[in-house]
PDB file of C-alpha atoms in Angstrom:
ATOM      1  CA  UNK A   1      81.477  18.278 -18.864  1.00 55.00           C
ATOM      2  CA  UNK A   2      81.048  16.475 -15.465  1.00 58.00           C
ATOM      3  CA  UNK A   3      80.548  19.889 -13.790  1.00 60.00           C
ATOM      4  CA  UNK A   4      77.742  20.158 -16.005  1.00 61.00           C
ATOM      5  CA  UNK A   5      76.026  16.868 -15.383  1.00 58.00           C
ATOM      6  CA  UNK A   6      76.688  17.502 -11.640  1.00 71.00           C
ATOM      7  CA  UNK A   7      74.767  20.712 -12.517  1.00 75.00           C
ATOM      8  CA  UNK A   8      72.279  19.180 -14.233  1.00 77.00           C
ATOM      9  CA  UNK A   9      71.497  16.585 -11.183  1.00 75.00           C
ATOM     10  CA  UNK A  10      71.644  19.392  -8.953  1.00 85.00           C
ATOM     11  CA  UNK A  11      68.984  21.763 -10.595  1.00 88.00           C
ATOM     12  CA  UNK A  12      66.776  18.613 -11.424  1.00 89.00           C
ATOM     13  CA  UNK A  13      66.823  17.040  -7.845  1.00 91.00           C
ATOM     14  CA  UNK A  14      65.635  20.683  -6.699  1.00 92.00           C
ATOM     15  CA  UNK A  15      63.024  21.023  -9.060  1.00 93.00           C
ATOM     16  CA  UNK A  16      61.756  16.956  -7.552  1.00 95.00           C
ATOM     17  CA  UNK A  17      61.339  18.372  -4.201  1.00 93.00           C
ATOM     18  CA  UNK A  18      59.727  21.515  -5.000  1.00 95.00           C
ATOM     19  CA  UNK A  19      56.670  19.506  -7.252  1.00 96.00           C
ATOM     20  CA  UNK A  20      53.322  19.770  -5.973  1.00 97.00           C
ATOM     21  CA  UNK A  21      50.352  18.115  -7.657  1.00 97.00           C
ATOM     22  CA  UNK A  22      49.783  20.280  -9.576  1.00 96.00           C
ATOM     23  CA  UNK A  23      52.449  19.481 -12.186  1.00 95.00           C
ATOM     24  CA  UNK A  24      51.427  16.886 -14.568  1.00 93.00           C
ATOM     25  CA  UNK A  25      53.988  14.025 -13.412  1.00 94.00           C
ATOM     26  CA  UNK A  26      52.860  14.023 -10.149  1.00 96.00           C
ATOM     27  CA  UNK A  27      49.183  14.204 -10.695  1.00 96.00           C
ATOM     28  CA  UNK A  28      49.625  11.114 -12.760  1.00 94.00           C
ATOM     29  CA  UNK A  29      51.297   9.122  -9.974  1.00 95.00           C
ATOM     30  CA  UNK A  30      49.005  10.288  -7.632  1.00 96.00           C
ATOM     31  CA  UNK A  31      45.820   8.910  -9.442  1.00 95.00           C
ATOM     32  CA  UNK A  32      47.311   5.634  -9.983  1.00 95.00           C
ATOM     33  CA  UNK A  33      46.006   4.742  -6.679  1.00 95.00           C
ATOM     34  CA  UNK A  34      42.211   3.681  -7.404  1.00 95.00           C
ATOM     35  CA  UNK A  35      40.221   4.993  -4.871  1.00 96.00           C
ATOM     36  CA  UNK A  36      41.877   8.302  -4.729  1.00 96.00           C
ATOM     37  CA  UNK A  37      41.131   8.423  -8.588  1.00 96.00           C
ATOM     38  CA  UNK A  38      37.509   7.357  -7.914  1.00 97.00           C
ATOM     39  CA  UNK A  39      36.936  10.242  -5.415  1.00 97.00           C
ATOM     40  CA  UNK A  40      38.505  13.002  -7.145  1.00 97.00           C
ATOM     41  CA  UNK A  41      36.439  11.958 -10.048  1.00 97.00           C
ATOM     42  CA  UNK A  42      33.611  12.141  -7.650  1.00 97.00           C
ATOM     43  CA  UNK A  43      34.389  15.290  -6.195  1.00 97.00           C
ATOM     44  CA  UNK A  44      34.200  17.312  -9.881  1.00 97.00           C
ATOM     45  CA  UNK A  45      31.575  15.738 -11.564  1.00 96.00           C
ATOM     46  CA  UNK A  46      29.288  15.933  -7.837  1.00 93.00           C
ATOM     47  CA  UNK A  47      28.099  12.411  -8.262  1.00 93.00           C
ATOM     48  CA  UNK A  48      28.973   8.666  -6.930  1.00 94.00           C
ATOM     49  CA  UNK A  49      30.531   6.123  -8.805  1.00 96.00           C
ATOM     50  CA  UNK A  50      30.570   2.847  -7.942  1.00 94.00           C
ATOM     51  CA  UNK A  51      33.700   1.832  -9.133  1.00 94.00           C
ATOM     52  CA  UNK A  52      36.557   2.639 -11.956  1.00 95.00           C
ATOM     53  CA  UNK A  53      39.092   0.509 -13.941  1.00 94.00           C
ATOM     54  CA  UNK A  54      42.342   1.981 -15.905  1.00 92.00           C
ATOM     55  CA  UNK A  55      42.027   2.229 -19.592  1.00 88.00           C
ATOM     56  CA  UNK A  56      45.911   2.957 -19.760  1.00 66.00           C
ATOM     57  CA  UNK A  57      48.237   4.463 -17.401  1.00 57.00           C
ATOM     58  CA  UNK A  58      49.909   7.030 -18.960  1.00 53.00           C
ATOM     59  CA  UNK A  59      49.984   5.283 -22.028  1.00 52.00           C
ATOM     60  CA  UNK A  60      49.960   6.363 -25.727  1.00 50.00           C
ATOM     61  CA  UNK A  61      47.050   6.407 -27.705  1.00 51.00           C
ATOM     62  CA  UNK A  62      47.989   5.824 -31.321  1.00 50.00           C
ATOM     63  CA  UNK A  63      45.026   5.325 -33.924  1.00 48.00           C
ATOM     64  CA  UNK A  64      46.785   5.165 -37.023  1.00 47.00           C
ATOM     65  CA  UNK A  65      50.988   4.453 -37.209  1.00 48.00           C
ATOM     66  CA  UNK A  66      51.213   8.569 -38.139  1.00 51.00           C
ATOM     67  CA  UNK A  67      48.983  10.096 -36.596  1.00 48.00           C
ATOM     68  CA  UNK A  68      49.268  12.518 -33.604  1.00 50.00           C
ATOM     69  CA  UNK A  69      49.078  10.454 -30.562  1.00 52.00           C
ATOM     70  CA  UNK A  70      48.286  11.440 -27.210  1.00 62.00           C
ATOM     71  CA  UNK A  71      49.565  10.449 -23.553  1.00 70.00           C
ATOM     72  CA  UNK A  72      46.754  10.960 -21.104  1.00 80.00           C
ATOM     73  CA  UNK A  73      47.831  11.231 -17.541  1.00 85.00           C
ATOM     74  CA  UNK A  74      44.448  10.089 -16.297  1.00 91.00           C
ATOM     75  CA  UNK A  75      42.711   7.389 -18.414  1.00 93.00           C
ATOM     76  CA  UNK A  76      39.833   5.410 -16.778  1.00 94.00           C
ATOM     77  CA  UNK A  77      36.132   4.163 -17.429  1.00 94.00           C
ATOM     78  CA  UNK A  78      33.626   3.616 -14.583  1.00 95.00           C
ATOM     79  CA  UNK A  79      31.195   0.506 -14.038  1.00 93.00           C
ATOM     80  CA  UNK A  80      28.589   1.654 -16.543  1.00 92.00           C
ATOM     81  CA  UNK A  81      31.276   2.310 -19.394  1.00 92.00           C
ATOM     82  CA  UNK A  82      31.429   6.096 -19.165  1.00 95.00           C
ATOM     83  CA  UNK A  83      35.317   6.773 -19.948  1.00 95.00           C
ATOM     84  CA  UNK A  84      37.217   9.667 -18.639  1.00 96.00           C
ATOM     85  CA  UNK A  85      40.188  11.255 -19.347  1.00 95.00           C
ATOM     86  CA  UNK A  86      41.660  13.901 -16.380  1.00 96.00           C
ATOM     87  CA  UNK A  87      44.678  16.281 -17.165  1.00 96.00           C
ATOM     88  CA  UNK A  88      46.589  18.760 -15.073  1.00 96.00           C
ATOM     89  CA  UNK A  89      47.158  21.905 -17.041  1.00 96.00           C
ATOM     90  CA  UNK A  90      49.806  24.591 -15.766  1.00 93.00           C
ATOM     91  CA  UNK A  91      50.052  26.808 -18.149  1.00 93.00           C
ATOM     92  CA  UNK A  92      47.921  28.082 -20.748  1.00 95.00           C
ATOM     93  CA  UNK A  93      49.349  26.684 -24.129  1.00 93.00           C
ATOM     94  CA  UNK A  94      46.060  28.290 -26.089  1.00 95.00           C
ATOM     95  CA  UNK A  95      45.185  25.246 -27.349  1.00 96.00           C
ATOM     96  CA  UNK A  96      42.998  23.650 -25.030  1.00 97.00           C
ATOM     97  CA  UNK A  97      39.763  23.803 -26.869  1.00 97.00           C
ATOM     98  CA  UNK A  98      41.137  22.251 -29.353  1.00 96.00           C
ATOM     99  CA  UNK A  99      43.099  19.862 -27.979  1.00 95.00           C
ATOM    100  CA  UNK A 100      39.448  18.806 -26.264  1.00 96.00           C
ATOM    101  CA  UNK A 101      38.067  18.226 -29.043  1.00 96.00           C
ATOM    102  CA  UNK A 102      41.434  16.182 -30.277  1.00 94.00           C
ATOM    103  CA  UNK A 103      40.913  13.779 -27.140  1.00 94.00           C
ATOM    104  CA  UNK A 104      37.303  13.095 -27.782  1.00 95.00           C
ATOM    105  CA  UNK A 105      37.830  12.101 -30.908  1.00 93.00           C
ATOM    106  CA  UNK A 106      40.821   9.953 -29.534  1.00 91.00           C
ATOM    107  CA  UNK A 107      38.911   8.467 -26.910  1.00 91.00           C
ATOM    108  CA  UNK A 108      35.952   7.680 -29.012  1.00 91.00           C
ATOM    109  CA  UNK A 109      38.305   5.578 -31.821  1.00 88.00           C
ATOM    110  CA  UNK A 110      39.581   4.008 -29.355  1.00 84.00           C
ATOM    111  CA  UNK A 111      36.100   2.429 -28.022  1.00 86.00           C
ATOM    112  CA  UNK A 112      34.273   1.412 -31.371  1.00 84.00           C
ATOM    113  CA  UNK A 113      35.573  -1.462 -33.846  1.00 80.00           C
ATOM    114  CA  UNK A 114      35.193  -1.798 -37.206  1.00 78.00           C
ATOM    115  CA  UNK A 115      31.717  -2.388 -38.089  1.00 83.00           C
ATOM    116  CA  UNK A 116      30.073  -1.407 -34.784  1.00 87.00           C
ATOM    117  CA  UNK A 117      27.429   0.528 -34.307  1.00 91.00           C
ATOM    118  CA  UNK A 118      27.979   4.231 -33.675  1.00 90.00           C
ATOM    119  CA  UNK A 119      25.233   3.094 -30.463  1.00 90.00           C
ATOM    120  CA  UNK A 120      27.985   1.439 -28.802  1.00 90.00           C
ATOM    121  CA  UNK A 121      30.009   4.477 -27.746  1.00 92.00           C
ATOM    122  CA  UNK A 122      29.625   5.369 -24.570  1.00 93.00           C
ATOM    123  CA  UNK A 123      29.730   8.530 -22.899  1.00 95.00           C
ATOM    124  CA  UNK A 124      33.600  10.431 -22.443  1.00 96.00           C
ATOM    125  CA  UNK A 125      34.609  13.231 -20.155  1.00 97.00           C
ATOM    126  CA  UNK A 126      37.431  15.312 -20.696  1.00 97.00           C
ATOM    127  CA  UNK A 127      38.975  17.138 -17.903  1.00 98.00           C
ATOM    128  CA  UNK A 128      41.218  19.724 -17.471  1.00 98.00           C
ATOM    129  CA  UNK A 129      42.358  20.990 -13.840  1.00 98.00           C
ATOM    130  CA  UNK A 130      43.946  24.541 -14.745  1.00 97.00           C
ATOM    131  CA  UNK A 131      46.214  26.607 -12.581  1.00 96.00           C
ATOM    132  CA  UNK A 132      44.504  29.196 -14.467  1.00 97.00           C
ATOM    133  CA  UNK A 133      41.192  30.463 -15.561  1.00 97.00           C
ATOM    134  CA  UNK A 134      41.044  29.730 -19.384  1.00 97.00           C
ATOM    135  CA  UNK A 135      37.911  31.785 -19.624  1.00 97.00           C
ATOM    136  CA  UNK A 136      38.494  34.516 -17.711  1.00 96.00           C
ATOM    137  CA  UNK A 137      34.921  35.004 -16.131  1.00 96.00           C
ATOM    138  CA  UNK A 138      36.406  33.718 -12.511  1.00 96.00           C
ATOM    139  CA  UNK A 139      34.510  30.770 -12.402  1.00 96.00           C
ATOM    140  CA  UNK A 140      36.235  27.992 -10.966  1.00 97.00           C
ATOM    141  CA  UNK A 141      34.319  25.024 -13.306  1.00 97.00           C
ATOM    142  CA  UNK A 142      33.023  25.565 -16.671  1.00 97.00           C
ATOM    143  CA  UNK A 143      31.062  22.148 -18.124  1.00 97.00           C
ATOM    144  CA  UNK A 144      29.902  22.307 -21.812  1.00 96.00           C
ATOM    145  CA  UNK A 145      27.509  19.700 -24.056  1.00 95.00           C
ATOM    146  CA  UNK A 146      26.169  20.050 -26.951  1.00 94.00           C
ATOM    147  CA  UNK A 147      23.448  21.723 -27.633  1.00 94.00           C
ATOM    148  CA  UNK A 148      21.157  23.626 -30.284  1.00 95.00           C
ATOM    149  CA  UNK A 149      22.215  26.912 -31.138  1.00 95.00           C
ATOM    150  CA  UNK A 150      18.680  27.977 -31.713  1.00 97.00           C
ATOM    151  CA  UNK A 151      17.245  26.336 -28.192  1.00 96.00           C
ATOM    152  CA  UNK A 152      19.618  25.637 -25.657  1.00 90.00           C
ATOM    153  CA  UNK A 153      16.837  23.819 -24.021  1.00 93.00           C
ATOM    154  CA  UNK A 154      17.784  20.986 -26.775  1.00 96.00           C
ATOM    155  CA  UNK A 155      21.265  19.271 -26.137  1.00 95.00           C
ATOM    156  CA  UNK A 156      22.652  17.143 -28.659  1.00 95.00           C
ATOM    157  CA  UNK A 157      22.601  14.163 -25.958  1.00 94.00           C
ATOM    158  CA  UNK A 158      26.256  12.708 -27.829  1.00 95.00           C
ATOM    159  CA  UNK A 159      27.584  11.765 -24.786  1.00 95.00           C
ATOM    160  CA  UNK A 160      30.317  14.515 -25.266  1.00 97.00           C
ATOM    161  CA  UNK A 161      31.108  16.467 -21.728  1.00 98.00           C
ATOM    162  CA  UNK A 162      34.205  18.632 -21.507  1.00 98.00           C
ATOM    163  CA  UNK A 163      35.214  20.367 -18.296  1.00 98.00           C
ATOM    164  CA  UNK A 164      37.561  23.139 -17.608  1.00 98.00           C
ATOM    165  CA  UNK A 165      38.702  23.769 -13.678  1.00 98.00           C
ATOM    166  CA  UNK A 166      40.022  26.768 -12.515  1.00 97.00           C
ATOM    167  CA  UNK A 167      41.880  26.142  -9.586  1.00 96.00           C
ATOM    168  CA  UNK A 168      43.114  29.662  -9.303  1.00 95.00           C
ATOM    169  CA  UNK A 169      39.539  31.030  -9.506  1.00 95.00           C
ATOM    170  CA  UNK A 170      37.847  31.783  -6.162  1.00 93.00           C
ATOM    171  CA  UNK A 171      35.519  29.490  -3.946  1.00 89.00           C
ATOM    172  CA  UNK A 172      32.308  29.084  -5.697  1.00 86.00           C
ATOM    173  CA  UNK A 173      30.247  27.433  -2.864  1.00 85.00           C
ATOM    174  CA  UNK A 174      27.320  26.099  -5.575  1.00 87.00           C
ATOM    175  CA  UNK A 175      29.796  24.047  -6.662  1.00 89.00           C
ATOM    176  CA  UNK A 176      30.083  22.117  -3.968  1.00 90.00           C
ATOM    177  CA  UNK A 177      32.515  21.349  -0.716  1.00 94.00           C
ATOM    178  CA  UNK A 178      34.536  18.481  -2.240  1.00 95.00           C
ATOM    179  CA  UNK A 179      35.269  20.181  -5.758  1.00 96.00           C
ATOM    180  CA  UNK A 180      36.623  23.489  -3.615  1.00 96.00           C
ATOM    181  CA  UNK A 181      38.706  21.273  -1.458  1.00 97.00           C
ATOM    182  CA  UNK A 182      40.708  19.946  -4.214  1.00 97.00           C
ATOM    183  CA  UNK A 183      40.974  23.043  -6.422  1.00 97.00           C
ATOM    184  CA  UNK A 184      41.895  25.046  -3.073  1.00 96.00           C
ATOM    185  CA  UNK A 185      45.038  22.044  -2.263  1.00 97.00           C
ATOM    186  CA  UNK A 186      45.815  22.116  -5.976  1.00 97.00           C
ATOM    187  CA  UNK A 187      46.328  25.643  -5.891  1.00 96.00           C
ATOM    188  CA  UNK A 188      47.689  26.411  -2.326  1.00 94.00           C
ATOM    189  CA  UNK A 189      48.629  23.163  -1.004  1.00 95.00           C
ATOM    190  CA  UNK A 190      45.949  24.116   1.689  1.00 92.00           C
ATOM    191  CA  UNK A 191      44.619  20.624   3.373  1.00 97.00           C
ATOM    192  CA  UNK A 192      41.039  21.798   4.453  1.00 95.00           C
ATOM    193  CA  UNK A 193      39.307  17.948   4.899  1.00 96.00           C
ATOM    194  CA  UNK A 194      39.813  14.089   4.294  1.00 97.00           C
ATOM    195  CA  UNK A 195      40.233  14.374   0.175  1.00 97.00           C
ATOM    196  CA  UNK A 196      43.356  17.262   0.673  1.00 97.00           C
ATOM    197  CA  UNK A 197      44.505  15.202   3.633  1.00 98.00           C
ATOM    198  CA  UNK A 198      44.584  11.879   1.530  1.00 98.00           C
ATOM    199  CA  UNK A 199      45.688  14.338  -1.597  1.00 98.00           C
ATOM    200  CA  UNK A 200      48.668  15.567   0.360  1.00 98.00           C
ATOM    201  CA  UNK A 201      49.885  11.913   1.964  1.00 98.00           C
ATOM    202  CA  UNK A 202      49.675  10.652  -2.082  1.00 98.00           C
ATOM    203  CA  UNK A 203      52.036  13.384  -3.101  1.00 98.00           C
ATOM    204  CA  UNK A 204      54.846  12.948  -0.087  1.00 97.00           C
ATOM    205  CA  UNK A 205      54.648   9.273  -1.159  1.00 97.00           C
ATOM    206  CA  UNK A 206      55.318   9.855  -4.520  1.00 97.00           C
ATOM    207  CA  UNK A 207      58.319  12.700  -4.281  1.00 97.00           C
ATOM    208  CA  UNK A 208      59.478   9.611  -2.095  1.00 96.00           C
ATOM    209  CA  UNK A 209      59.668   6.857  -4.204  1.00 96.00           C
ATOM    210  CA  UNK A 210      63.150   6.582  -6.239  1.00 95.00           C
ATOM    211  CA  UNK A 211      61.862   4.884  -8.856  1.00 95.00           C
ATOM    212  CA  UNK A 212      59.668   8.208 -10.275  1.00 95.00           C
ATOM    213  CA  UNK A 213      62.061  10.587  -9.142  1.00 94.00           C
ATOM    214  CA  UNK A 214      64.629   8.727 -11.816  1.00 93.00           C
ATOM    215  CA  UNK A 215      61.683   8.769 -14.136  1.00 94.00           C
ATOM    216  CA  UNK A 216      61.233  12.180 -13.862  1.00 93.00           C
ATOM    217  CA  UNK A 217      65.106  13.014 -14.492  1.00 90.00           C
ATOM    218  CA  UNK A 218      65.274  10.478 -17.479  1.00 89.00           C
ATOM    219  CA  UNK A 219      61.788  12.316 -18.949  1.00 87.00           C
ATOM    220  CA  UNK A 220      63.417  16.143 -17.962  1.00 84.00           C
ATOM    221  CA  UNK A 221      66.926  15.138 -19.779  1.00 81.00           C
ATOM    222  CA  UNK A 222      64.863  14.585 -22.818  1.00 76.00           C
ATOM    223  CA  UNK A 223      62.991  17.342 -23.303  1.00 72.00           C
ATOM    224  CA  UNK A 224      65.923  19.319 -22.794  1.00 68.00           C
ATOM    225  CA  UNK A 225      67.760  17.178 -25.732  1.00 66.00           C
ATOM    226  CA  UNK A 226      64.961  17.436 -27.651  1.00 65.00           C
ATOM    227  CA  UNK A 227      64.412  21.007 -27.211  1.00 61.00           C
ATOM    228  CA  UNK A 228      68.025  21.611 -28.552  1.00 57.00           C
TER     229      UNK A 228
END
């Protein structure tokens, strides 16, 4: 039995050293520091923001007491009120659509009251950084809206935007320098500029601190129980 906790410590401690950011744990930690959060934000959507609060970190979203909740590892809204929740996806689970769609809805009962006007929500982005390409067209960002099925000229203007990164997907230069440089360190490690730099120093920092490396065990032990 104490062989096999020994084991256990062993096998975990060497996964911890091997995580990049591109597992979700990590990714998490790393965008708890503000500014960094800001400019990868930045860097995919191609725009300035001004500035960004946390909605939750890493917590729970829980609408009704049995309901299907949802941990977001990226949960902020900016200074006009746009919210945004940012995930790092692995693996393909074929469900990501859906679970889109699941996290919009989340995020917008989370914003209105009872009683308010439907006017009040304000715009949500869902985004998912892949390690693969979920479409399979070798894009490296696809961004849908809403729009009319019989002119796509007309978009729905709901406020919805859901984006899908594939960081596996070659360099699309029309998509901009920053947006390359993160997909290219998320997918390689490869430090090409200031964000990957930054990206890189935030990710030695975290497989540093003890604290999250004992969080990481505790949440690992788990899902193995769980699992059993």
């Amino acid at each position: 039995m104490e062989q096999d906790v020994r084991n256990l410590v062993q096998e975990l401690e060497a996964r911890w050293k091997s995580l990049t950011i591109a597992n979700d744990f990590v990714f998490g930690k790393v965008m708890l520091d503000e500014d960094l959060c800001k400019e990868v934000l930045e860097a995919i959507l191609a725009t300035d923001i001004e500035r960004i609060e946390y909605v939750g970190r890493q917590d729970a979203i829980d609408v009704t007491e049995d309901g299907h909740g949802v941990r977001l590892d990226v949960y902020v809204r900016d200074d006009r009120g746009t919210v945004y929740s940012v995930e790092m996806q692995a693996t393909d689970t074929h469900e990501l659509p859906q679970r889109s769609r699941y996290y919009h809805a989340m995020l917008a009962l989370s914003q209105i009251g009872k009683g308010a006007p439907y006017r009040s929500l304000r715009d949500s982005y869902v985004i998912f950084i892949c390690g693969f390409d979920l479409f399979g067209l070798g894009r490296r960002v696809y961004s849908f809206q809403s729009r009319c099925e019989d002119d796509p000229n007309l978009c729905l203007n709901d406020g919805v935007h859901t984006i899908f990164l594939a960081a596996t997907s070659p360099t699309e230069p029309q998509e901009g320098p920053r947006v390359n440089e993160l997909l290219d360190y998320i997918s390689s490690r490869k430090v090409t500029g200031e964000l990957s730099s930054r990206l890189n120093e935030a990710v030695e920092h975290v497989l540093d601190n003890r604290k999250w490396r004992l969080e990481f065990m505790m949440q690992a032990v788990h899902s193995l129980r769980t699992r059993r």
